[in-house]
Structures are given as structure tokens and as C-alpha cells.
mmCIF file of C-alpha atoms and ligand atoms in Angstrom:
data_model
loop_
_atom_site.group_PDB
_atom_site.id
_atom_site.type_symbol
_atom_site.label_atom_id
_atom_site.label_comp_id
_atom_site.label_asym_id
_atom_site.label_seq_id
_atom_site.Cartn_x
_atom_site.Cartn_y
_atom_site.Cartn_z
ATOM 1 C CA UNK A 982 15.532 17.785 -27.884
ATOM 2 C CA UNK A 983 11.846 17.541 -27.188
ATOM 3 C CA UNK A 984 10.477 16.886 -23.707
ATOM 4 C CA UNK A 985 9.621 13.241 -24.419
ATOM 5 C CA UNK A 986 13.144 12.431 -25.635
ATOM 6 C CA UNK A 987 14.763 14.215 -22.761
ATOM 7 C CA UNK A 988 12.623 12.283 -20.305
ATOM 8 C CA UNK A 989 13.360 8.978 -21.961
ATOM 9 C CA UNK A 990 17.098 9.582 -21.684
ATOM 10 C CA UNK A 991 17.081 10.402 -18.011
ATOM 11 C CA UNK A 992 17.972 7.477 -15.798
ATOM 12 C CA UNK A 993 14.837 6.502 -13.860
ATOM 13 C CA UNK A 994 16.915 5.076 -11.060
ATOM 14 C CA UNK A 995 14.872 6.500 -8.201
ATOM 15 C CA UNK A 996 11.545 5.440 -9.732
ATOM 16 C CA UNK A 997 10.207 2.111 -8.498
ATOM 17 C CA UNK A 998 6.833 2.023 -10.247
ATOM 18 C CA UNK A 999 5.893 3.828 -13.435
ATOM 19 C CA UNK A 1000 2.426 3.485 -14.867
ATOM 20 C CA UNK A 1001 1.311 5.119 -18.108
ATOM 21 C CA UNK A 1002 -2.201 5.246 -19.499
ATOM 22 C CA UNK A 1003 -3.435 2.108 -17.796
ATOM 23 C CA UNK A 1004 -6.850 0.768 -18.794
ATOM 24 C CA UNK A 1005 -8.428 -2.360 -17.397
ATOM 25 C CA UNK A 1006 -11.873 -3.686 -18.264
ATOM 26 C CA UNK A 1007 -13.358 -6.825 -16.680
ATOM 27 C CA UNK A 1008 -14.856 -9.608 -18.801
ATOM 28 C CA UNK A 1009 -18.379 -8.341 -18.034
ATOM 29 C CA UNK A 1010 -17.510 -4.964 -19.531
ATOM 30 C CA UNK A 1011 -16.888 -3.029 -16.276
ATOM 31 C CA UNK A 1012 -14.285 -0.381 -17.007
ATOM 32 C CA UNK A 1013 -12.411 -0.496 -13.703
ATOM 33 C CA UNK A 1014 -9.321 1.520 -14.729
ATOM 34 C CA UNK A 1015 -9.708 4.335 -17.208
ATOM 35 C CA UNK A 1016 -6.301 5.848 -17.855
ATOM 36 C CA UNK A 1017 -4.087 5.735 -14.756
ATOM 37 C CA UNK A 1018 -0.733 7.563 -14.824
ATOM 38 C CA UNK A 1019 1.424 7.295 -11.727
ATOM 39 C CA UNK A 1020 5.036 7.346 -10.602
ATOM 40 C CA UNK A 1021 6.205 5.989 -7.284
ATOM 41 C CA UNK A 1022 9.711 6.539 -5.978
ATOM 42 C CA UNK A 1023 11.840 3.915 -4.303
ATOM 43 C CA UNK A 1024 11.067 3.778 -0.609
ATOM 44 C CA UNK A 1025 8.047 6.042 -0.961
ATOM 45 C CA UNK A 1026 5.036 5.575 1.328
ATOM 46 C CA UNK A 1027 1.945 5.862 -0.816
ATOM 47 C CA UNK A 1028 -1.659 5.752 0.362
ATOM 48 C CA UNK A 1029 -4.245 5.058 -2.321
ATOM 49 C CA UNK A 1030 -7.610 6.443 -1.257
ATOM 50 C CA UNK A 1031 -10.999 6.618 -2.918
ATOM 51 C CA UNK A 1032 -14.476 5.250 -2.504
ATOM 52 C CA UNK A 1033 -15.390 1.587 -2.924
ATOM 53 C CA UNK A 1034 -15.373 0.623 -6.557
ATOM 54 C CA UNK A 1035 -12.934 3.366 -7.599
ATOM 55 C CA UNK A 1036 -10.435 0.793 -8.883
ATOM 56 C CA UNK A 1037 -7.855 0.454 -6.097
ATOM 57 C CA UNK A 1038 -7.823 -3.344 -5.896
ATOM 58 C CA UNK A 1039 -7.932 -3.718 -9.671
ATOM 59 C CA UNK A 1040 -4.946 -1.388 -9.922
ATOM 60 C CA UNK A 1041 -2.960 -3.466 -7.415
ATOM 61 C CA UNK A 1042 -3.677 -6.674 -9.295
ATOM 62 C CA UNK A 1043 -2.395 -5.047 -12.481
ATOM 63 C CA UNK A 1044 0.812 -4.034 -10.711
ATOM 64 C CA UNK A 1045 1.887 -7.587 -9.992
ATOM 65 C CA UNK A 1046 0.698 -9.077 -13.236
ATOM 66 C CA UNK A 1047 -2.342 -10.998 -11.953
ATOM 67 C CA UNK A 1048 -4.349 -8.893 -14.409
ATOM 68 C CA UNK A 1049 -3.012 -7.757 -17.748
ATOM 69 C CA UNK A 1050 -4.180 -4.303 -18.834
ATOM 70 C CA UNK A 1051 -5.868 -3.920 -22.213
ATOM 71 C CA UNK A 1052 -3.961 -0.681 -22.708
ATOM 72 C CA UNK A 1053 -1.048 1.110 -21.083
ATOM 73 C CA UNK A 1054 2.338 0.285 -19.594
ATOM 74 C CA UNK A 1055 3.725 -0.693 -16.222
ATOM 75 C CA UNK A 1056 7.420 -0.607 -15.336
ATOM 76 C CA UNK A 1057 8.774 -1.970 -12.100
ATOM 77 C CA UNK A 1058 12.242 -0.815 -11.127
ATOM 78 C CA UNK A 1059 12.895 0.435 -14.657
ATOM 79 C CA UNK A 1060 11.796 -2.783 -16.381
ATOM 80 C CA UNK A 1061 8.558 -3.112 -18.357
ATOM 81 C CA UNK A 1062 6.369 -5.809 -16.869
ATOM 82 C CA UNK A 1063 7.102 -9.087 -18.620
ATOM 83 C CA UNK A 1064 4.037 -11.319 -18.993
ATOM 84 C CA UNK A 1065 5.954 -14.481 -19.907
ATOM 85 C CA UNK A 1066 5.733 -17.290 -17.348
ATOM 86 C CA UNK A 1067 9.233 -16.546 -16.084
ATOM 87 C CA UNK A 1068 8.614 -12.796 -16.073
ATOM 88 C CA UNK A 1069 5.443 -13.195 -14.038
ATOM 89 C CA UNK A 1070 7.202 -15.335 -11.435
ATOM 90 C CA UNK A 1071 9.803 -12.604 -11.069
ATOM 91 C CA UNK A 1072 7.264 -9.780 -10.828
ATOM 92 C CA UNK A 1073 5.259 -11.655 -8.200
ATOM 93 C CA UNK A 1074 8.405 -12.102 -6.157
ATOM 94 C CA UNK A 1075 9.259 -8.405 -6.455
ATOM 95 C CA UNK A 1076 5.760 -7.024 -5.955
ATOM 96 C CA UNK A 1077 4.049 -8.630 -2.979
ATOM 97 C CA UNK A 1078 0.340 -8.118 -2.403
ATOM 98 C CA UNK A 1079 -1.435 -8.631 0.888
ATOM 99 C CA UNK A 1080 -5.072 -9.092 -0.095
ATOM 100 C CA UNK A 1081 -7.888 -7.424 1.770
ATOM 101 C CA UNK A 1082 -9.405 -10.771 2.670
ATOM 102 C CA UNK A 1083 -6.706 -13.188 3.904
ATOM 103 C CA UNK A 1084 -8.995 -16.120 3.070
ATOM 104 C CA UNK A 1085 -8.249 -15.406 -0.584
ATOM 105 C CA UNK A 1086 -4.548 -15.712 0.121
ATOM 106 C CA UNK A 1087 -4.026 -18.563 2.587
ATOM 107 C CA UNK A 1088 -4.184 -22.042 1.146
ATOM 108 C CA UNK A 1089 -1.852 -24.355 3.030
ATOM 109 C CA UNK A 1090 -2.696 -26.618 5.936
ATOM 110 C CA UNK A 1091 -0.441 -25.092 8.595
ATOM 111 C CA UNK A 1092 0.941 -21.626 9.153
ATOM 112 C CA UNK A 1093 4.551 -22.775 8.699
ATOM 113 C CA UNK A 1094 3.702 -24.591 5.463
ATOM 114 C CA UNK A 1095 1.811 -21.561 4.239
ATOM 115 C CA UNK A 1096 4.740 -19.197 4.742
ATOM 116 C CA UNK A 1097 7.305 -21.681 3.400
ATOM 117 C CA UNK A 1098 5.409 -22.535 0.230
ATOM 118 C CA UNK A 1099 6.423 -19.586 -1.959
ATOM 119 C CA UNK A 1100 10.111 -19.594 -1.078
ATOM 120 C CA UNK A 1101 10.377 -23.354 -1.482
ATOM 121 C CA UNK A 1102 8.931 -22.886 -4.965
ATOM 122 C CA UNK A 1103 11.686 -20.432 -5.752
ATOM 123 C CA UNK A 1104 14.092 -23.304 -5.233
ATOM 124 C CA UNK A 1105 15.956 -22.136 -2.123
ATOM 125 C CA UNK A 1106 17.610 -24.902 -0.064
ATOM 126 C CA UNK A 1107 15.309 -26.270 2.674
ATOM 127 C CA UNK A 1108 17.570 -25.220 5.551
ATOM 128 C CA UNK A 1109 17.751 -21.638 4.273
ATOM 129 C CA UNK A 1110 13.966 -21.545 3.855
ATOM 130 C CA UNK A 1111 13.472 -22.736 7.406
ATOM 131 C CA UNK A 1112 15.739 -20.006 8.762
ATOM 132 C CA UNK A 1113 14.003 -17.284 6.755
ATOM 133 C CA UNK A 1114 10.546 -18.492 7.705
ATOM 134 C CA UNK A 1115 11.462 -18.731 11.405
ATOM 135 C CA UNK A 1116 12.855 -15.216 11.342
ATOM 136 C CA UNK A 1117 9.746 -13.720 9.707
ATOM 137 C CA UNK A 1118 7.433 -15.621 12.078
ATOM 138 C CA UNK A 1119 9.411 -14.252 14.999
ATOM 139 C CA UNK A 1120 9.285 -10.664 13.702
ATOM 140 C CA UNK A 1121 5.541 -10.762 13.094
ATOM 141 C CA UNK A 1122 4.706 -12.558 16.373
ATOM 142 C CA UNK A 1123 3.457 -15.654 14.593
ATOM 143 C CA UNK A 1124 5.677 -18.276 16.212
ATOM 144 C CA UNK A 1125 3.234 -19.144 18.997
ATOM 145 C CA UNK A 1126 0.620 -20.377 16.508
ATOM 146 C CA UNK A 1127 2.924 -21.644 13.779
ATOM 147 C CA UNK A 1128 1.609 -25.212 13.826
ATOM 148 C CA UNK A 1129 -2.076 -24.285 13.685
ATOM 149 C CA UNK A 1130 -4.170 -24.773 10.556
ATOM 150 C CA UNK A 1131 -4.607 -21.364 8.920
ATOM 151 C CA UNK A 1132 -8.408 -21.658 8.930
ATOM 152 C CA UNK A 1133 -8.435 -21.740 12.740
ATOM 153 C CA UNK A 1134 -6.732 -18.364 13.084
ATOM 154 C CA UNK A 1135 -8.317 -15.074 14.114
ATOM 155 C CA UNK A 1136 -8.549 -12.197 11.627
ATOM 156 C CA UNK A 1137 -5.482 -10.437 13.049
ATOM 157 C CA UNK A 1138 -3.447 -13.652 12.990
ATOM 158 C CA UNK A 1139 -4.477 -14.430 9.412
ATOM 159 C CA UNK A 1140 -3.491 -10.948 8.346
ATOM 160 C CA UNK A 1141 -0.020 -11.353 9.857
ATOM 161 C CA UNK A 1142 0.424 -14.728 8.129
ATOM 162 C CA UNK A 1143 -0.623 -13.127 4.825
ATOM 163 C CA UNK A 1144 1.986 -10.400 5.381
ATOM 164 C CA UNK A 1145 4.613 -13.012 6.269
ATOM 165 C CA UNK A 1146 3.774 -14.864 3.018
ATOM 166 C CA UNK A 1147 4.744 -11.739 1.142
ATOM 167 C CA UNK A 1148 7.752 -10.617 3.206
ATOM 168 C CA UNK A 1149 9.492 -13.959 3.145
ATOM 169 C CA UNK A 1150 9.928 -13.482 -0.615
ATOM 170 C CA UNK A 1151 11.943 -10.303 0.064
ATOM 171 C CA UNK A 1152 9.948 -8.100 -2.307
ATOM 172 C CA UNK A 1153 11.008 -4.588 -3.314
ATOM 173 C CA UNK A 1154 7.412 -3.398 -3.157
ATOM 174 C CA UNK A 1155 4.766 -4.363 -0.666
ATOM 175 C CA UNK A 1156 1.125 -3.612 -1.426
ATOM 176 C CA UNK A 1157 -1.463 -3.854 1.317
ATOM 177 C CA UNK A 1158 -5.092 -3.690 0.242
ATOM 178 C CA UNK A 1159 -7.071 -2.129 3.113
ATOM 179 C CA UNK A 1160 -4.873 -3.797 5.729
ATOM 180 C CA UNK A 1161 -6.861 -2.610 8.741
ATOM 181 C CA UNK A 1162 -10.288 -3.609 7.483
ATOM 182 C CA UNK A 1163 -12.059 -6.122 9.734
ATOM 183 C CA UNK A 1164 -9.386 -5.849 12.440
ATOM 184 C CA UNK A 1165 -9.953 -4.690 16.003
ATOM 185 C CA UNK A 1166 -7.992 -1.564 17.067
ATOM 186 C CA UNK A 1167 -5.244 -3.553 18.785
ATOM 187 C CA UNK A 1168 -4.525 -5.673 15.708
ATOM 188 C CA UNK A 1169 -4.893 -2.698 13.389
ATOM 189 C CA UNK A 1170 -2.165 -0.958 15.446
ATOM 190 C CA UNK A 1171 0.018 -4.035 15.187
ATOM 191 C CA UNK A 1172 -0.306 -3.948 11.394
ATOM 192 C CA UNK A 1173 0.507 -0.209 11.450
ATOM 193 C CA UNK A 1174 3.705 -0.992 13.336
ATOM 194 C CA UNK A 1175 4.654 -3.707 10.849
ATOM 195 C CA UNK A 1176 4.048 -1.278 7.980
ATOM 196 C CA UNK A 1177 6.170 1.394 9.686
ATOM 197 C CA UNK A 1178 8.956 -1.118 10.102
ATOM 198 C CA UNK A 1179 8.755 -2.045 6.398
ATOM 199 C CA UNK A 1180 9.076 1.603 5.403
ATOM 200 C CA UNK A 1181 12.025 2.096 7.743
ATOM 201 C CA UNK A 1182 13.790 -0.795 6.046
ATOM 202 C CA UNK A 1183 13.496 1.049 2.719
ATOM 203 C CA UNK A 1184 10.804 -1.075 1.069
ATOM 204 C CA UNK A 1185 8.364 0.806 -1.157
ATOM 205 C CA UNK A 1186 4.934 0.491 0.433
ATOM 206 C CA UNK A 1187 1.588 1.105 -1.251
ATOM 207 C CA UNK A 1188 -1.553 0.700 0.715
ATOM 208 C CA UNK A 1189 -5.186 1.451 0.241
ATOM 209 C CA UNK A 1190 -7.097 2.812 3.189
ATOM 210 C CA UNK A 1191 -10.177 4.801 4.170
ATOM 211 C CA UNK A 1192 -8.429 5.950 7.356
ATOM 212 C CA UNK A 1193 -7.658 9.647 6.870
ATOM 213 C CA UNK A 1194 -5.973 10.053 10.268
ATOM 214 C CA UNK A 1195 -3.568 7.246 9.474
ATOM 215 C CA UNK A 1196 -2.909 8.467 5.927
ATOM 216 C CA UNK A 1197 -2.068 11.944 7.246
ATOM 217 C CA UNK A 1198 0.538 10.571 9.647
ATOM 218 C CA UNK A 1199 2.005 7.855 7.504
ATOM 219 C CA UNK A 1200 1.929 8.741 3.820
ATOM 220 C CA UNK A 1201 4.513 10.666 1.816
ATOM 221 C CA UNK A 1202 1.971 10.810 -0.950
ATOM 222 C CA UNK A 1203 -1.760 10.290 -1.219
ATOM 223 C CA UNK A 1204 -3.270 9.234 -4.527
ATOM 224 C CA UNK A 1205 -6.996 9.764 -4.809
ATOM 225 C CA UNK A 1206 -8.776 7.358 -7.121
ATOM 226 C CA UNK A 1207 -12.156 8.203 -8.569
ATOM 227 C CA UNK A 1208 -14.004 6.084 -11.116
ATOM 228 C CA UNK A 1209 -10.856 4.377 -12.355
ATOM 229 C CA UNK A 1210 -8.820 7.560 -12.663
ATOM 230 C CA UNK A 1211 -6.396 9.492 -10.493
ATOM 231 C CA UNK A 1212 -8.396 12.502 -9.381
ATOM 232 C CA UNK A 1213 -5.471 14.055 -7.547
ATOM 233 C CA UNK A 1214 -2.158 13.088 -6.013
ATOM 234 C CA UNK A 1215 -0.086 15.034 -3.542
ATOM 235 C CA UNK A 1216 1.289 15.342 -0.064
ATOM 236 C CA UNK A 1217 -1.282 14.748 2.684
ATOM 237 C CA UNK A 1218 -1.521 18.500 3.379
ATOM 238 C CA UNK A 1219 -2.287 19.187 -0.295
ATOM 239 C CA UNK A 1220 -5.107 16.667 -0.239
ATOM 240 C CA UNK A 1221 -6.612 17.405 3.166
ATOM 241 C CA UNK A 1222 -6.796 21.168 2.770
ATOM 242 C CA UNK A 1223 -8.608 20.898 -0.557
ATOM 243 C CA UNK A 1224 -12.174 21.263 0.727
ATOM 244 C CA UNK A 1225 -13.820 20.817 -2.669
ATOM 245 C CA UNK A 1226 -11.887 17.627 -3.276
ATOM 246 C CA UNK A 1227 -12.813 16.206 0.134
ATOM 247 C CA UNK A 1228 -16.444 17.006 -0.553
ATOM 248 C CA UNK A 1229 -16.380 15.357 -3.973
ATOM 249 C CA UNK A 1230 -14.758 12.156 -2.713
ATOM 250 C CA UNK A 1231 -16.672 11.895 0.585
ATOM 251 C CA UNK A 1232 -13.443 12.058 2.564
ATOM 252 C CA UNK A 1233 -13.509 13.490 6.082
ATOM 253 C CA UNK A 1234 -10.806 15.934 7.032
ATOM 254 C CA UNK A 1235 -8.582 14.348 9.725
ATOM 255 C CA UNK A 1236 -9.791 15.534 13.152
ATOM 256 C CA UNK A 1237 -6.434 17.014 14.108
ATOM 257 C CA UNK A 1238 -6.691 19.315 11.068
ATOM 258 C CA UNK A 1239 -10.290 20.243 11.887
ATOM 259 C CA UNK A 1240 -9.154 21.396 15.348
ATOM 260 C CA UNK A 1241 -6.141 23.171 13.828
ATOM 261 C CA UNK A 1242 -8.462 25.015 11.397
ATOM 262 C CA UNK A 1243 -10.782 25.926 14.259
ATOM 263 C CA UNK A 1244 -7.951 27.302 16.390
ATOM 264 C CA UNK A 1245 -6.704 29.450 13.504
ATOM 265 C CA UNK A 1246 -10.221 30.718 12.855
ATOM 266 C CA UNK A 1247 -10.593 31.695 16.513
ATOM 267 C CA UNK A 1248 -7.235 33.483 16.383
ATOM 268 C CA UNK A 1249 -5.714 31.010 18.843
ATOM 269 C CA UNK A 1250 -3.065 29.911 16.356
ATOM 270 C CA UNK A 1251 -1.367 32.206 13.846
ATOM 271 C CA UNK A 1252 -2.390 31.823 10.188
ATOM 272 C CA UNK A 1253 0.099 29.574 8.388
ATOM 273 C CA UNK A 1254 1.254 27.911 11.617
ATOM 274 C CA UNK A 1255 3.171 24.704 10.912
ATOM 275 C CA UNK A 1256 0.653 21.944 10.214
ATOM 276 C CA UNK A 1257 0.431 19.225 12.877
ATOM 277 C CA UNK A 1258 -0.076 15.589 11.972
ATOM 278 C CA UNK A 1259 -0.889 14.216 15.392
ATOM 279 C CA UNK A 1260 -2.761 15.402 18.486
ATOM 280 C CA UNK A 1261 0.590 15.599 20.311
ATOM 281 C CA UNK A 1262 2.042 17.880 17.635
ATOM 282 C CA UNK A 1263 -1.030 20.092 17.792
ATOM 283 C CA UNK A 1264 -0.780 20.399 21.595
ATOM 284 C CA UNK A 1265 2.930 21.297 21.373
ATOM 285 C CA UNK A 1266 2.151 23.863 18.700
ATOM 286 C CA UNK A 1267 -0.625 25.376 20.799
ATOM 287 C CA UNK A 1268 1.423 25.481 24.014
ATOM 288 C CA UNK A 1269 4.393 27.073 22.226
ATOM 289 C CA UNK A 1270 2.154 29.730 20.642
ATOM 290 C CA UNK A 1271 0.676 30.992 23.884
HETATM 291 P P1 LIG B 1497 -11.931 -0.702 -5.040
HETATM 292 O O1 LIG B 1497 -10.846 -1.647 -4.656
HETATM 293 O O2 LIG B 1497 -11.487 0.725 -5.127
HETATM 294 O O3 LIG B 1497 -13.139 -0.835 -4.168
HETATM 295 P P2 LIG B 1497 -12.258 -2.405 -7.356
HETATM 296 O O4 LIG B 1497 -10.966 -2.385 -8.085
HETATM 297 O O5 LIG B 1497 -12.537 -3.588 -6.506
HETATM 298 O O6 LIG B 1497 -12.405 -1.044 -6.517
HETATM 299 O O7 LIG B 1497 -13.452 -2.277 -8.393
HETATM 300 C C1 LIG B 1497 -13.438 -1.397 -9.473
HETATM 301 C C2 LIG B 1497 -14.654 -1.658 -10.337
HETATM 302 O O8 LIG B 1497 -14.527 -2.948 -10.933
HETATM 303 C C3 LIG B 1497 -15.976 -1.677 -9.566
HETATM 304 O O9 LIG B 1497 -16.957 -1.157 -10.421
HETATM 305 C C4 LIG B 1497 -16.208 -3.162 -9.306
HETATM 306 O O10 LIG B 1497 -17.575 -3.427 -9.190
HETATM 307 C C5 LIG B 1497 -15.633 -3.775 -10.562
HETATM 308 N N1 LIG B 1497 -15.119 -5.154 -10.368
HETATM 309 C C6 LIG B 1497 -14.261 -5.577 -9.432
HETATM 310 N N2 LIG B 1497 -13.979 -6.891 -9.575
HETATM 311 C C7 LIG B 1497 -14.707 -7.291 -10.640
HETATM 312 C C8 LIG B 1497 -14.873 -8.547 -11.312
HETATM 313 N N3 LIG B 1497 -14.204 -9.640 -10.929
HETATM 314 N N4 LIG B 1497 -15.698 -8.582 -12.390
HETATM 315 C C9 LIG B 1497 -16.357 -7.494 -12.800
HETATM 316 N N5 LIG B 1497 -16.257 -6.275 -12.217
HETATM 317 C C10 LIG B 1497 -15.440 -6.177 -11.151
HETATM 318 MG MG1 LIG B 1498 -10.752 -2.925 -3.033
#
């Protein structure tokens, strides 16, 4: 049996997203995606990194059917993406996207209406919708401003409402496009905590970020986009110790790894010492080595 046949016959049960040879070109001729291949496991935490214009947002919009690729295939949970009206409704329920700019996502008059809109459209009974919406608003600390018009909210509040919009649909995959951008540190941390909680509950999370420190701590896998292609994918340590790759993609090495490198170079840590992901881990490592 050749490799292709063998692969086709294996159950893909632990694969949540499978993308083969994806090409997407905008109407003005911009080739935003130029042959993306990617597999994402159920429950995996994936950080998509890469400079502005490398195709991250375009890729996300292909994943939930907003854009239809000119070439290539996308399967979600073992099923090829179905572009019929019914199929698209289903894929948008399963694959939730939190846009970079919440103003592109929030349309309703009040916060409660905004979060209820999608689930009401799915035809759930009103009472059930109310319960779900109340629960999500409570979890994301939205309740105190639930009656406000969405356009009066602060950036951090809007972002949480946009996340609630997605979570209330109980998606299997949550995509966050640069979730921390334009947020102050306190609200960025709040979003980090929400994302951690999502991962703990087993949801597959994809996010794009320029934050190398965060990606090092959080991600199971980093996928580096470059000019509409996957330049490299791997565990954070595989990405962040590849100096040539960092140079090429203008990525900074996380500071904890810079210090770790420095300590090894000075002979203060043994070569091959277990790689720390946080300052606390590095301190423990250092103290235990002495
Ligand atoms: P990223 O999210 O990594 O910054 P994008 O997916 O937004 O990258 O953009 C990929 C490429 O597609 C860029 O060259 C960008 O200028 C282009 N692009 C994005 N949106 C459009 C659009 N609506 N029409 C034409 N080109 C676009
Ligand atoms: Mg983008």
C-alpha cells in the first residue's frame, strides 16, 4: 500500500483541522496564501506568528468559510468544509473567530443583544439562550455593563464581548486574531486568562500574536507564516533556538531564553540544562544548579 493510501485509511480522529495546499488570492490580485499545509490536533494550543501581511488573518477567514480558497482543501473535525448555506452556518458555529478589531464584529445595540443574537438565530428556546448568555457574561466579567450600547465600551470590554459572542455558540475551535493588540497590560492579561481557561476546557485554540514571551509559555506549537506560506512549524523551543529563522522573520528571542543562553555561555548553567519558559523557572533552575 502506498503512503497516500495508508494515510487516507487511518482514522483522523485526533485531528481537528487539516489544511492541504491552500491558496487564496484577493480580487485585486494579491496572493495572500500560497500553498498552506497544516494539521492541528484536537485541544492543541497553536500560535500563528509572522510579520504583518504574511497571511495570518486571511488564513483564519478561510478556516471558517468567510473566504473560499481558489485551490486546496480544508477539513474540520474530519469533514471537508461544506460551502452550502447550511454547511457554512455549521462551520461558523464550530469555528469561532474573534477579530482583531472588535468594531468589525459587534453590531447590536446592547451587549446582551449582541451576545444573544447568534444563538437565537440557531433557534434555541429563548429561556435557554438567556441562561447561556448570562453564564458567559458572568464568566467573562461582562455582567456589570451588559445593558450598555456596545459602541460605548472600552477596548478591553469590547474584546470580551467579542469573545463571548463566539463562546456562546459552543465552538470546537476558537481563533483569536491578535487578541492582545490595542489592549493595556491589565486587559491583555485578562484575555490571556480567558484563553488559558478555554484550553483547559479542551477547546482547540489558534491565535495569532507578535508576543514571543507569551507564545513561549502558552503554545504547544508555533506556526511561522511568511509571505503566505508556512516557513516552519514546531514546538516553541524548536522555533526560538533557530537563530537564522528568528533573523529572517524579525522575531526577537524571548528574554528568558536570552538570559538562559547567556548563563550557559558564562558557564553558570550546564549545557543542555532543561529549558525554562518563565523567569520563575529560570530562577529555580539557576538556584538548583549552584
Ligand atoms: P496578516 O494578518 O498576517 O497581517 P493578512 O492576511 O491581513 O496578513 O494579509 C495578507 C496579504 O493580503 C497582505 O499582502 C495584505 O495586504 C493582503 N490583503 C489583506 N486583505 C486584503 C483585501 N481585502 N484585499 C486585498 N488584499 C488584501
Ligand atoms: Mg492580521
